[in-house]
Coordinates of C-alpha atoms in Angstrom, one line a residue:
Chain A
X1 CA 24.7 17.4 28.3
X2 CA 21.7 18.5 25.8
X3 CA 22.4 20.4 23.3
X4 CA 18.9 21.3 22.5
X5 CA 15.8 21.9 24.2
X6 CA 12.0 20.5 22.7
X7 CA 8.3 20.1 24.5
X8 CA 7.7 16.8 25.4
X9 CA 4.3 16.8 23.6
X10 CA 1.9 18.3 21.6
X11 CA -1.2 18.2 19.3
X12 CA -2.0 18.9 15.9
X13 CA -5.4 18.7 13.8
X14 CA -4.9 16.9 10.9
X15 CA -4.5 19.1 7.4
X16 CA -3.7 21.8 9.6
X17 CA 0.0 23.2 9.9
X18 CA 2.6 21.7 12.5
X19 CA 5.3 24.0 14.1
X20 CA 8.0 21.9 15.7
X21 CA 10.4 24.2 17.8
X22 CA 14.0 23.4 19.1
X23 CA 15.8 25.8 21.5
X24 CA 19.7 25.1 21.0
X25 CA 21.2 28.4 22.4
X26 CA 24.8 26.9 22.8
X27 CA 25.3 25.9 19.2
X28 CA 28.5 26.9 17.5
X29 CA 29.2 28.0 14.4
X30 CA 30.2 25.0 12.5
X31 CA 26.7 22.9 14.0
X32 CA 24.0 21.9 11.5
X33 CA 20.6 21.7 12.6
X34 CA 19.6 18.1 12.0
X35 CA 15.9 16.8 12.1
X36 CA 14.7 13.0 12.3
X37 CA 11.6 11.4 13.8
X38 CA 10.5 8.2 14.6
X39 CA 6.8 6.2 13.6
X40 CA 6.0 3.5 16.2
X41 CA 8.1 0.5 16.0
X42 CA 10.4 2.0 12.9
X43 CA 13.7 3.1 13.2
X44 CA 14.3 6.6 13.2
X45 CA 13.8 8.9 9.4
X46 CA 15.6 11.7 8.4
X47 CA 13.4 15.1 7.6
X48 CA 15.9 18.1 7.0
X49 CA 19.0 19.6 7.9
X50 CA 20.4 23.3 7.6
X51 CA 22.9 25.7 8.6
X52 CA 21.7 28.9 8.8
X53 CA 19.5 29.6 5.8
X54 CA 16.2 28.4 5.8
X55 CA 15.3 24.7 4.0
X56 CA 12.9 23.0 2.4
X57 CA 12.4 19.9 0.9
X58 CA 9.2 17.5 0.1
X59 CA 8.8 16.7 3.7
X60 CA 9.4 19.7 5.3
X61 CA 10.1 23.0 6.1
X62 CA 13.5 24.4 8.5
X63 CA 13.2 28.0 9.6
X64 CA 16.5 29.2 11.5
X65 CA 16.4 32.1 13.2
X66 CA 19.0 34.8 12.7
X67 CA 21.2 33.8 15.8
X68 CA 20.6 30.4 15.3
X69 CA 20.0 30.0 18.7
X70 CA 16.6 27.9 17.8
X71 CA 14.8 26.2 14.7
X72 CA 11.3 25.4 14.1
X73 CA 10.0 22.6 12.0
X74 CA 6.9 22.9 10.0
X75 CA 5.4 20.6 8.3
X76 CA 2.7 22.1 6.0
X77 CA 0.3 19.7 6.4
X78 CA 0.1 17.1 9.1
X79 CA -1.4 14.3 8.4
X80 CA -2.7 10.8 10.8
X81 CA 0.5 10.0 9.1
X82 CA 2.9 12.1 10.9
X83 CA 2.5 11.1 14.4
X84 CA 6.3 10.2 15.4
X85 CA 8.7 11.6 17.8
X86 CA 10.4 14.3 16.1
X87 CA 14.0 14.7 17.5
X88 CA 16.1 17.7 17.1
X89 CA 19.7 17.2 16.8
X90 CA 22.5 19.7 16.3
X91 CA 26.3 18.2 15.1
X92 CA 29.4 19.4 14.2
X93 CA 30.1 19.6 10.6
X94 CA 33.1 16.8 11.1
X95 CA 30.9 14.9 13.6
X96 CA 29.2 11.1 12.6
X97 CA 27.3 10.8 15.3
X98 CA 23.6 11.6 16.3
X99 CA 22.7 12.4 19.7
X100 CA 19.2 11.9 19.8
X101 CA 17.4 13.1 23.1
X102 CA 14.0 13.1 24.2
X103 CA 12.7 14.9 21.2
X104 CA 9.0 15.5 20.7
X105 CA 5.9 13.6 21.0
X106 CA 3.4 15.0 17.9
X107 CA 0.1 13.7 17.8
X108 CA -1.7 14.7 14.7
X109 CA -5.9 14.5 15.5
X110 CA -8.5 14.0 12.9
Chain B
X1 CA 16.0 0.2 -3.4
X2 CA 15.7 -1.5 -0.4
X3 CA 16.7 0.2 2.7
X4 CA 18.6 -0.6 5.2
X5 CA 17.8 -4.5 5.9
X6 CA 18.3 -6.1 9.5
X7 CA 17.5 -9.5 10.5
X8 CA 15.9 -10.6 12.3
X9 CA 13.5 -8.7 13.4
X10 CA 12.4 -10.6 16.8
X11 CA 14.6 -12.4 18.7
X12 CA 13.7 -13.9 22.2
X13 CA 16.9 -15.7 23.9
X14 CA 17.9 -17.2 27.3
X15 CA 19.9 -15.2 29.3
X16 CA 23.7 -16.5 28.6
X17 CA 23.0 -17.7 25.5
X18 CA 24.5 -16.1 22.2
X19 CA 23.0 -13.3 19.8
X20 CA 23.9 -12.2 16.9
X21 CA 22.0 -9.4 15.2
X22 CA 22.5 -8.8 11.1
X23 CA 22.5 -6.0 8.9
X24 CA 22.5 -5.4 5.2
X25 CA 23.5 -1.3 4.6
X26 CA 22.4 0.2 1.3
X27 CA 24.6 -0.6 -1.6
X28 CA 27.3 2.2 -1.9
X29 CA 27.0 3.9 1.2
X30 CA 30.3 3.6 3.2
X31 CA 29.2 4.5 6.8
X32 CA 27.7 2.0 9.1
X33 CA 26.4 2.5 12.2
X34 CA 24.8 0.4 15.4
X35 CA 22.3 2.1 17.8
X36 CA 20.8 0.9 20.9
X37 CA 17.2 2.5 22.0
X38 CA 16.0 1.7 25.2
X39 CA 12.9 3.3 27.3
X40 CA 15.3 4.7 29.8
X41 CA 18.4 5.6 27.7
X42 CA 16.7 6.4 24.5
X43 CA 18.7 6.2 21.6
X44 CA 22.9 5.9 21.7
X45 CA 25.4 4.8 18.9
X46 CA 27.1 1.7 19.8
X47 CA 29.6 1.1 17.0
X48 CA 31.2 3.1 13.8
X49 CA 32.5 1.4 10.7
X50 CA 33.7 3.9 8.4
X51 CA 34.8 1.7 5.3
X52 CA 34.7 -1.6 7.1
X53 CA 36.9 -0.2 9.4
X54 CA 35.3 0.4 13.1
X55 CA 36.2 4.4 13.7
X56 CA 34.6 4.8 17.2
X57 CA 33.6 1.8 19.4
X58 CA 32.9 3.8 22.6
X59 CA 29.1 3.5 22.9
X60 CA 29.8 -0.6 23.2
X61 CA 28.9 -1.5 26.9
X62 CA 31.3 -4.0 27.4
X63 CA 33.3 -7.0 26.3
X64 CA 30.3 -9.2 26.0
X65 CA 29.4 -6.7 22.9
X66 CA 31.4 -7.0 19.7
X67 CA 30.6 -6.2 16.1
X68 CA 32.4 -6.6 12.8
X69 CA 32.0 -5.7 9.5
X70 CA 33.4 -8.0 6.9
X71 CA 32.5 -6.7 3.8
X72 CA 30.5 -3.6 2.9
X73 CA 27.5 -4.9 2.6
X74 CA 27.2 -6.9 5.7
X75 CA 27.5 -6.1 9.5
X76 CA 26.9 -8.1 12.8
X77 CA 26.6 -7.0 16.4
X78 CA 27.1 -10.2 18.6
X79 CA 25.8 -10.1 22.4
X80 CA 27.9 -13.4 24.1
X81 CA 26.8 -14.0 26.9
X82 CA 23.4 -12.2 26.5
X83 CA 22.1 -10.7 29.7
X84 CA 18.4 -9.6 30.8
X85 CA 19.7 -5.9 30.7
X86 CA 20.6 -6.2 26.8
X87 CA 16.7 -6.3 25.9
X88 CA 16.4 -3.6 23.9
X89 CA 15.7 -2.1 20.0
X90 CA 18.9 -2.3 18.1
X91 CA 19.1 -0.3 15.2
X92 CA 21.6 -0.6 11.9
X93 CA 22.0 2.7 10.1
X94 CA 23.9 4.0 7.0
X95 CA 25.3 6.8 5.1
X96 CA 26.9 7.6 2.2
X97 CA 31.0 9.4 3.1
X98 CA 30.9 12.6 4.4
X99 CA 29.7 13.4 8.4
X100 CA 26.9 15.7 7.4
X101 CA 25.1 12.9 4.9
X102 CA 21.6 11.6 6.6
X103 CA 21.5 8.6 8.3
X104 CA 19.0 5.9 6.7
X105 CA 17.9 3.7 9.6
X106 CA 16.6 -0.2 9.2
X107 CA 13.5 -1.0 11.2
X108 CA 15.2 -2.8 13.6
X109 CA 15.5 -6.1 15.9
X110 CA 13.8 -6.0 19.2
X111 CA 15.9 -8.6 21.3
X112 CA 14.7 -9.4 24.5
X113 CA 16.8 -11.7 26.6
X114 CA 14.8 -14.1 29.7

């Protein structure tokens, strides 16, 4: 049973901003928005996490809407670099694992 | 530092033979974990050591799966007998204590079983 929701694919010119959305309409109130992807033949990376507050770190930004029923992830400037699959997972604050699911296929373009 | 380090990172067997897959966690994190990734399952977590203790063993297949964790810096996930259906990407990951810590991921051993 998904617990989110992601396109399958999409494109992004290189130096140019990529928005990443997640739809997870059913999350509860002690579920963290968790965000990995994964290069070609590499094991998955963690980007970000957040709870309801907007986040940002070196890689990355996490926007959360009000309701938290959705997230997007930005990153400010995509580079050849970046094409992965970006997966969007939500978990409960006492939970250990990661259920990954399709997630997204970015491909940045020069 | 170093990541997390599996070994190897090929391995190409007979079917019924034995595999064992290896993995090295970064130093001082206390959560280990073994993930399977295959084209039509994608990614699930096999195994949980929390502490060198294995917490949740669910995602394991079956008896022909077993893993262990002797100390904490070493892990194994042994495949005896090895079947055609085990070729997949296994993944090692670890995390410092706490369930909301990020996962750090080792590149992985692609087994594939003839």
């Amino acid at each position: 049973d998904a617990k989110t929701t992601q396109p399958p694919s999409m494109d992004c010119a290189e130096g140019r901003a990529a928005n990443l959305p997640c739809n997870h309409s059913t999350i509860s109130g002690n579920e963290y928005v968790y965000w990995y992807r994964q290069i070609h033949s590499q094991g998955p990376q963690y980007i970000i996490h957040g709870l309801k507050n907007n986040e940002t770190n070196e890689m990355a930004s996490l926007i959360i809407t009000e309701d938290r029923k959705s997230s997007t992830l930005i990153l400010p400037h995509a580079t050849l670099r970046d094409t992965a699959v970006y997966y969007c997972i939500v978990r409960d604050y006492n939970d250990y694992k990661l259920s990954f699911g399709a997630g997204t296929t970015v491909t940045v373009r020069a | 530092d170093a990541g997390v380090i599996q070994s190897p990172r090929h391995e190409v067997t007979e079917m019924g033979q034995e595999v064992t897959l290896r993995c090295k966690p970064i130093s001082g994190h206390n959560s280990l974990f073994w993930y399977r990734q295959t084209m039509m399952r994608g990614l699930e977590l096999l195994i949980y050591f929390n502490n060198n203790v294995p917490i949740d063993d669910s995602g394991m297949p079956e008896d022909r799966f077993s893993a262990k964790m002797p100390n904490a810096s070493f892990s194994t996930l042994k495949i005896q007998p090895s079947e055609p259906r085990d070729s997949a990407v296994y993944f090692c990951a670890s995390s410092l204590e706490g369930p909301r810590r990020e996962a750090f991921f080792g590149q992985g051993t692609r087994l594939t079983v003839v």
